[in-house]
mmCIF file of C-alpha atoms and ligand atoms in Angstrom:
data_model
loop_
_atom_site.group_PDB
_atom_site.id
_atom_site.type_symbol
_atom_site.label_atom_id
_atom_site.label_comp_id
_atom_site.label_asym_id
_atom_site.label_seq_id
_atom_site.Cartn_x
_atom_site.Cartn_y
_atom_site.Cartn_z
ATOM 1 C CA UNK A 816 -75.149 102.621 -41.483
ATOM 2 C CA UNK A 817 -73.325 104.704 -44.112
ATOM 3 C CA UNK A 818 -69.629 104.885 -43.560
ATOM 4 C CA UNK A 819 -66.654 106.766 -45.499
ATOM 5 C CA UNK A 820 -63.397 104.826 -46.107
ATOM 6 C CA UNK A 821 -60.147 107.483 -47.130
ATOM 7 C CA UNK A 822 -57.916 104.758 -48.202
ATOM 8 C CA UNK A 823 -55.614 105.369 -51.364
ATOM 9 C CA UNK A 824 -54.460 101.627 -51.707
ATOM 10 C CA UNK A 825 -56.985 101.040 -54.098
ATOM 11 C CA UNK A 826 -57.036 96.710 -53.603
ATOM 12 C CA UNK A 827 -57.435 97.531 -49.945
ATOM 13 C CA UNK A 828 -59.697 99.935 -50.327
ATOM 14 C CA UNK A 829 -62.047 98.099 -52.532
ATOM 15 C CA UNK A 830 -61.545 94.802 -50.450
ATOM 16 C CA UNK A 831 -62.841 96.378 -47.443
ATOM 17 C CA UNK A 832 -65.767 97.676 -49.268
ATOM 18 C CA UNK A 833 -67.064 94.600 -50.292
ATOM 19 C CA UNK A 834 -66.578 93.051 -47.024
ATOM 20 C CA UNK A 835 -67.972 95.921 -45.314
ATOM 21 C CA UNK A 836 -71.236 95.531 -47.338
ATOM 22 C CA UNK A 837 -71.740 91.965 -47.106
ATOM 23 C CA UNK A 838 -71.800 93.179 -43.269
ATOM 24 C CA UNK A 839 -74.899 95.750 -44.296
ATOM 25 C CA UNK A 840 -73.000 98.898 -44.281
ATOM 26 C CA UNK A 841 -73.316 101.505 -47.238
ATOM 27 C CA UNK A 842 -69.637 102.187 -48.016
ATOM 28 C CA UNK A 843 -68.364 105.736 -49.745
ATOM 29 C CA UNK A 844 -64.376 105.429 -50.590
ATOM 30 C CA UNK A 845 -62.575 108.561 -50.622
ATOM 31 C CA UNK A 846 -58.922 108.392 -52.129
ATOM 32 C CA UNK A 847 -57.246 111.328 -50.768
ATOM 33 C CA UNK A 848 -57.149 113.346 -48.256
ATOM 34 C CA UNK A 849 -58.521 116.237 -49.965
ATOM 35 C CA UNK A 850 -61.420 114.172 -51.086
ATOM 36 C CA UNK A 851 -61.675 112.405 -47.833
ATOM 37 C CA UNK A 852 -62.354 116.020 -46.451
ATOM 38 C CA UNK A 853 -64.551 117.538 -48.577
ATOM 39 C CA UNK A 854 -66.549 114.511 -48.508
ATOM 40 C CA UNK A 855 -66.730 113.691 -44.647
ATOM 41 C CA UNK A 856 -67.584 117.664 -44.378
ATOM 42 C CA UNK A 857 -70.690 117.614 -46.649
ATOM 43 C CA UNK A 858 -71.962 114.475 -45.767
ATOM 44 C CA UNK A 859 -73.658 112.813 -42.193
ATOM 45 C CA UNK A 860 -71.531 109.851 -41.879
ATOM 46 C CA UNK A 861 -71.961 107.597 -39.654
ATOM 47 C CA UNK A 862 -68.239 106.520 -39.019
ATOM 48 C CA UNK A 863 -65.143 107.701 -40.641
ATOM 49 C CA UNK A 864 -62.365 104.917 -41.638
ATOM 50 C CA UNK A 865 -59.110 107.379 -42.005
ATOM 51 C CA UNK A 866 -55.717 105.743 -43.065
ATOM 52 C CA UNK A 867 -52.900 107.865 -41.706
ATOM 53 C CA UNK A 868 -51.072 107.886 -44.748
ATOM 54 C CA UNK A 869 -52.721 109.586 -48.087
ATOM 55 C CA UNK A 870 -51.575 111.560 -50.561
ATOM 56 C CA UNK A 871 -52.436 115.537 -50.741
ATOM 57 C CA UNK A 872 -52.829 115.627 -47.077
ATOM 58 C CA UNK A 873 -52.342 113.329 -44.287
ATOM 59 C CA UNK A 874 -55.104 111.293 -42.098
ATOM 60 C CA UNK A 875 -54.161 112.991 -39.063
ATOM 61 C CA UNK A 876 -54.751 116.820 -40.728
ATOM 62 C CA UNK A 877 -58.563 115.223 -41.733
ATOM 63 C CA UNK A 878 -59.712 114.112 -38.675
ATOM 64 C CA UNK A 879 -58.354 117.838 -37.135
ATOM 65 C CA UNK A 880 -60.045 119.565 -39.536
ATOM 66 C CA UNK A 881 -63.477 117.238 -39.744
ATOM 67 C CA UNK A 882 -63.405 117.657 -35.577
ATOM 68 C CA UNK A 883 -62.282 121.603 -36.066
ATOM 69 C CA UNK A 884 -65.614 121.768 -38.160
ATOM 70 C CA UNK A 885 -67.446 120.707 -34.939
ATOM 71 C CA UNK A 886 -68.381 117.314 -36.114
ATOM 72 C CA UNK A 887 -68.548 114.722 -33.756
ATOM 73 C CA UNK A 888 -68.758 111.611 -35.838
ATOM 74 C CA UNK A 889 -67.022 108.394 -34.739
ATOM 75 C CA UNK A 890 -63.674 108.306 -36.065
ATOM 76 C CA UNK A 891 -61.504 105.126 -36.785
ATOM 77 C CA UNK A 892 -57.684 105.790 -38.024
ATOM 78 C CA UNK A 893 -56.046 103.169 -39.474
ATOM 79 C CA UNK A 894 -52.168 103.018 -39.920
ATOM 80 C CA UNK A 895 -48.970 100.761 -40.238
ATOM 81 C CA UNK A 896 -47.342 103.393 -37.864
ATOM 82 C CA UNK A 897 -47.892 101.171 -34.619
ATOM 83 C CA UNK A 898 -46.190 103.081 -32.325
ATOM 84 C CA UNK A 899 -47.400 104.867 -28.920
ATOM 85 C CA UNK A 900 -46.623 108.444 -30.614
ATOM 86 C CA UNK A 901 -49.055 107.485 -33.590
ATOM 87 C CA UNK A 902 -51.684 106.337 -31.618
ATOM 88 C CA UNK A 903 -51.361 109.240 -29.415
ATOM 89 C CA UNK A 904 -50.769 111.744 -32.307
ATOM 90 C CA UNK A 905 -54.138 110.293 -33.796
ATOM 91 C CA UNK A 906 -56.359 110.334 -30.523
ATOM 92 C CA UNK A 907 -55.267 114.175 -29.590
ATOM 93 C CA UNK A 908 -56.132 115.216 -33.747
ATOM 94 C CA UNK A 909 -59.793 114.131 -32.610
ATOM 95 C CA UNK A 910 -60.063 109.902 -33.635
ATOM 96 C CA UNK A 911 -62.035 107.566 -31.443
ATOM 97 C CA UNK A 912 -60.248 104.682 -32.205
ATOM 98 C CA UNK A 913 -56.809 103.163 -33.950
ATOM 99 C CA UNK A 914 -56.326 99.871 -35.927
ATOM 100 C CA UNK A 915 -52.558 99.220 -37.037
ATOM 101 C CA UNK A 916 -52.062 98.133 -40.149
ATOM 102 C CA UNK A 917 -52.438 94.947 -41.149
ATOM 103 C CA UNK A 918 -55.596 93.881 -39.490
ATOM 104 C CA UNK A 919 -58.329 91.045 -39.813
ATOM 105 C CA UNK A 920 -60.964 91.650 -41.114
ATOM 106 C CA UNK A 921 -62.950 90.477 -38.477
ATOM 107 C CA UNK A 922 -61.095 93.366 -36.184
ATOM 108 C CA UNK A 923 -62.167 96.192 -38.227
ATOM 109 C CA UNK A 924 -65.828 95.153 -37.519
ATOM 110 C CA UNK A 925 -65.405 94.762 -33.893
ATOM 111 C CA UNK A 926 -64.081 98.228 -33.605
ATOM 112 C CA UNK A 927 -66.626 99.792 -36.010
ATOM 113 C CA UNK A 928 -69.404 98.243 -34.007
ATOM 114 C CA UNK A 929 -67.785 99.579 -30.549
ATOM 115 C CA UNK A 930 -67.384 102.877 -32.044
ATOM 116 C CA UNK A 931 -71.416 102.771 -33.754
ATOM 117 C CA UNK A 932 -72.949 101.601 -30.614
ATOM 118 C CA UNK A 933 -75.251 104.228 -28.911
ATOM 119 C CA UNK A 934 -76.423 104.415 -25.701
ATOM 120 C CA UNK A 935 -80.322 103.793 -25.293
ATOM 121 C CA UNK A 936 -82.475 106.431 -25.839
ATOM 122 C CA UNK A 937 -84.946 107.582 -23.018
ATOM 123 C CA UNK A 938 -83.386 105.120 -20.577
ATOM 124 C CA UNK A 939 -81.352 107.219 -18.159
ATOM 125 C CA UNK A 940 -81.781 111.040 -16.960
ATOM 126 C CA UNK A 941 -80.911 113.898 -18.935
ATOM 127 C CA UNK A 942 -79.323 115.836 -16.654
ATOM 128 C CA UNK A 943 -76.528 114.400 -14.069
ATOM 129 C CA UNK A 944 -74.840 116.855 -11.759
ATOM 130 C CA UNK A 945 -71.869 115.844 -9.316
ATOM 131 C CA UNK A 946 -70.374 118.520 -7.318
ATOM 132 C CA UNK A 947 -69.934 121.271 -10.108
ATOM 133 C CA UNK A 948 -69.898 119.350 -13.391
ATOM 134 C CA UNK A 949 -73.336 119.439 -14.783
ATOM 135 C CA UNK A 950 -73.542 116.941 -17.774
ATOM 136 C CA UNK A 951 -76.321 117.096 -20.284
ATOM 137 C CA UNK A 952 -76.691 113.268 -21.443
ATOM 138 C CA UNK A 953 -78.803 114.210 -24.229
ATOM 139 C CA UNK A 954 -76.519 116.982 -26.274
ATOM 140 C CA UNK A 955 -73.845 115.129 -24.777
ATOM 141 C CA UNK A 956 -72.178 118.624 -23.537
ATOM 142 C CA UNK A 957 -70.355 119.033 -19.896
ATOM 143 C CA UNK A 958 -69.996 122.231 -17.725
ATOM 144 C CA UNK A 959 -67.704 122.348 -15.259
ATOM 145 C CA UNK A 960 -69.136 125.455 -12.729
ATOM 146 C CA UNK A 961 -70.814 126.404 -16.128
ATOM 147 C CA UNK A 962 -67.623 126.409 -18.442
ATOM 148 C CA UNK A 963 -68.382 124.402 -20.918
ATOM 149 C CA UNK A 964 -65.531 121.647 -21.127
ATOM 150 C CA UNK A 965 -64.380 121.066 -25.300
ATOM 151 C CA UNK A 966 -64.241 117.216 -24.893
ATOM 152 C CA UNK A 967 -63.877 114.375 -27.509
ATOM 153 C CA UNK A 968 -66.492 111.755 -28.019
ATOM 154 C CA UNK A 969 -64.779 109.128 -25.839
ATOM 155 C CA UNK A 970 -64.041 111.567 -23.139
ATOM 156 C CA UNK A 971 -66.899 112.222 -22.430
ATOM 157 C CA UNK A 972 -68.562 109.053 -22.592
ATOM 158 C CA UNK A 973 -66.031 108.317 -20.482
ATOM 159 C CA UNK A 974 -66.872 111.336 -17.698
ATOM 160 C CA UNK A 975 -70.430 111.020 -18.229
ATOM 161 C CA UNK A 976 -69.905 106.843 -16.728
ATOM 162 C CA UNK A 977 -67.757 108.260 -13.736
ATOM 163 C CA UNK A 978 -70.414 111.125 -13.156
ATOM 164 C CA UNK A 979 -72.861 108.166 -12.981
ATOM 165 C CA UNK A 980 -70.412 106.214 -10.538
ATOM 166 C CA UNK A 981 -69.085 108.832 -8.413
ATOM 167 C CA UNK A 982 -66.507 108.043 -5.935
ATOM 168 C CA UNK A 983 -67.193 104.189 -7.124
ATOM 169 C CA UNK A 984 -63.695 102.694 -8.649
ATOM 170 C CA UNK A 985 -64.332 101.884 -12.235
ATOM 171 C CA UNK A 986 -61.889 99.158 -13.386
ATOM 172 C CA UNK A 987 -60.313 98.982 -16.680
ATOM 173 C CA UNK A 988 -62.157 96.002 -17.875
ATOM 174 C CA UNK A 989 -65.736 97.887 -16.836
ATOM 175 C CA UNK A 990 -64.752 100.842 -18.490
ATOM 176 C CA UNK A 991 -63.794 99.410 -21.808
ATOM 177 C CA UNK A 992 -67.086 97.925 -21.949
ATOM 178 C CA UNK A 993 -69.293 100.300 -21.350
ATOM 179 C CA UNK A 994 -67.063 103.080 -23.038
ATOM 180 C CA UNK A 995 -65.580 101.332 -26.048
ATOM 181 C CA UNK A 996 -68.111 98.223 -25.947
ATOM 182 C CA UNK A 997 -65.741 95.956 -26.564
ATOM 183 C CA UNK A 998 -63.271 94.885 -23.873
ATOM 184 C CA UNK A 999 -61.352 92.888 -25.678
ATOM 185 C CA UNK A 1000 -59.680 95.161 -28.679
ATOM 186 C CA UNK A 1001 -59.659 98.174 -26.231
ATOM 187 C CA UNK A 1002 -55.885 98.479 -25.155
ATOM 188 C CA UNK A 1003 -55.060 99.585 -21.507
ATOM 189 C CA UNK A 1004 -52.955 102.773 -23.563
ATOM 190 C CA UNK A 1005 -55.991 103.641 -25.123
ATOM 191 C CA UNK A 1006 -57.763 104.234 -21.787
ATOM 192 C CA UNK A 1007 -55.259 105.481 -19.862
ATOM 193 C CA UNK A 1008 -54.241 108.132 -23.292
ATOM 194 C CA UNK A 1009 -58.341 109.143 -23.228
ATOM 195 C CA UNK A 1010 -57.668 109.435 -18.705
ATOM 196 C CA UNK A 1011 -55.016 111.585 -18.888
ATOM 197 C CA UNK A 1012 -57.012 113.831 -21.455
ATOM 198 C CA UNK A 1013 -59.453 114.139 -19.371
ATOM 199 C CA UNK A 1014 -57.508 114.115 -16.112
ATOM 200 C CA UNK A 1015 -56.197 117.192 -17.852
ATOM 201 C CA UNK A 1016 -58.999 119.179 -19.703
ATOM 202 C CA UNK A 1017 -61.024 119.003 -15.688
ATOM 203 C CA UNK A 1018 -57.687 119.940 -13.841
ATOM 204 C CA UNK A 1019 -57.948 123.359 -16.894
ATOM 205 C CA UNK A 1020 -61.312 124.190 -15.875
ATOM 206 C CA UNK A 1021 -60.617 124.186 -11.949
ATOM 207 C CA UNK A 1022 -58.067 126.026 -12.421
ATOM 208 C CA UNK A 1023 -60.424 128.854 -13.782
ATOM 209 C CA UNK A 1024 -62.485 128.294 -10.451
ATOM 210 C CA UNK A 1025 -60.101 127.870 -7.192
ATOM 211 C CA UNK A 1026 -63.244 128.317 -4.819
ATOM 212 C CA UNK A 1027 -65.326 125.541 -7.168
ATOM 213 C CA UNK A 1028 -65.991 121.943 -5.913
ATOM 214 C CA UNK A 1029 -62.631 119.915 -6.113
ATOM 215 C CA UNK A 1030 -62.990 117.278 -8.557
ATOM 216 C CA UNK A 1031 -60.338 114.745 -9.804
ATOM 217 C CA UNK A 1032 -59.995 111.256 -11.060
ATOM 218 C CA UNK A 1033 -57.807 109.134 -9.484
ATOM 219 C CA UNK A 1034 -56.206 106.291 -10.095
ATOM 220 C CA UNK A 1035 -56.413 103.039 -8.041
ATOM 221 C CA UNK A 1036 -53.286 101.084 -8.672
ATOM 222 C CA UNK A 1037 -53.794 97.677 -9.909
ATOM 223 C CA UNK A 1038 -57.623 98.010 -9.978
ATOM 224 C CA UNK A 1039 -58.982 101.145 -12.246
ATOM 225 C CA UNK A 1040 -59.992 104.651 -11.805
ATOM 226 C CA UNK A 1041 -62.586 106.573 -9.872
ATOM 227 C CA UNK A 1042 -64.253 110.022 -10.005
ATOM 228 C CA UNK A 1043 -63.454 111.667 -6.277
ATOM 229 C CA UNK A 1044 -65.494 114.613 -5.049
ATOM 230 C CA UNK A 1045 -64.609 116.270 -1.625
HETATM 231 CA CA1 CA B 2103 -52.365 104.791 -47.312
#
């Protein structure tokens, strides 16, 4: 696995490195945010490690422009801006995942190996349809009475696990696993930030379609989420 780290504190930087490749991971270090850039665009990552703060531009403005340039490599930001605006600000730019500043160690790998994890190949069918969303599992791409909807990576893992659950309630804990793969780091903000995202970018498309297939997720209080088709 070949990752990029855009970290300007240096000690950090090359700290994480080394620990990062005692774990088996190749490790690139950008320094700025220009570099960080220019090097996540000409390069097939594997995962992104973006701190929020960097000189010449900011995290934030790399991961827009990295998921502007239709890449959809997994994104981790990190930051010591722990607040629910941050993490917000840093899921809506296009990041999978946030880590605030400071961290263990052992956290950073947790998340990374949520964020790498793939679902199996050849295991499931290519093409799941519920009411009028049409996903295609394989290019990972979702059509909502054939608009295509512009969703980020954990979105639409997200849709394509209600699509294969349909009017089942999904809980939090489920969803973090099979989403994030990791229930324990995932916070209940970070599900309920990628919901309302969705929640949103479906309620867009229907709009386009009045006489289309009503399709919403709703929540169950106390309990989770479902997809509901009428
Ligand atoms: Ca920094």
């Amino acid at each position: 696995m070949w990752l990029l780290l855009v970290e300007d504190e240096t000690r950090l930087a090359t700290s994480l490195k080394m620990g990062l490749e005692e774990e088996g991971y190749v490790v690139d270090i950008a320094s700025d945010g220009m570099e960080g850039e220019a090097m996540a665009m000409g390069s097939a990552y594997d995962a992104l490690i973006v701190d929020w703060r960097l000189p010449q531009q900011d995290g934030k403005t790399v991961v827009e422009h990295v998921r502007a340039a239709g890449q959809n490599v997994p994104i981790l930001m990190l930051t010591a801006l722990d607040d629910v605006e941050h993490r917000v600000a840093g899921l809506d730019a296009g990041a999978d995942d946030y880590l605030p500043k400071p961290f263990k160690f052992e956290e950073l790998l947790a998340r990374l190996r949520a964020l790498l994890r793939r679902p199996p190949l050849n295991t499931q069918q290519d093409v799941i349809q519920v009411g009028g969303l049409e996903l295609h599992t394989k290019q990972r791409l979702a059509t909502l009475q054939g608009d295509k909807l512009e969703l980020r990576t954990k979105e639409y893992a997200l849709l394509e696990d209600f699509a294969r659950h349909p009017n089942e309630i999904i809980s939090r804990t489920v969803m973090a696993e099979r989403v994030w793969g990791d229930a324990f780091y995932v916070t209940d903000n970070v599900i309920d930030v990628t919901i309302s995202g969705l929640r949103h970018k479906l309620a867009e498309a229907m709009e386009s379609h009045p006489d289309g297939e009503p399709l919403r997720i709703e929540t169950v209080r106390g309990v989770g989420y479902r997809l509901v088709t009428e």
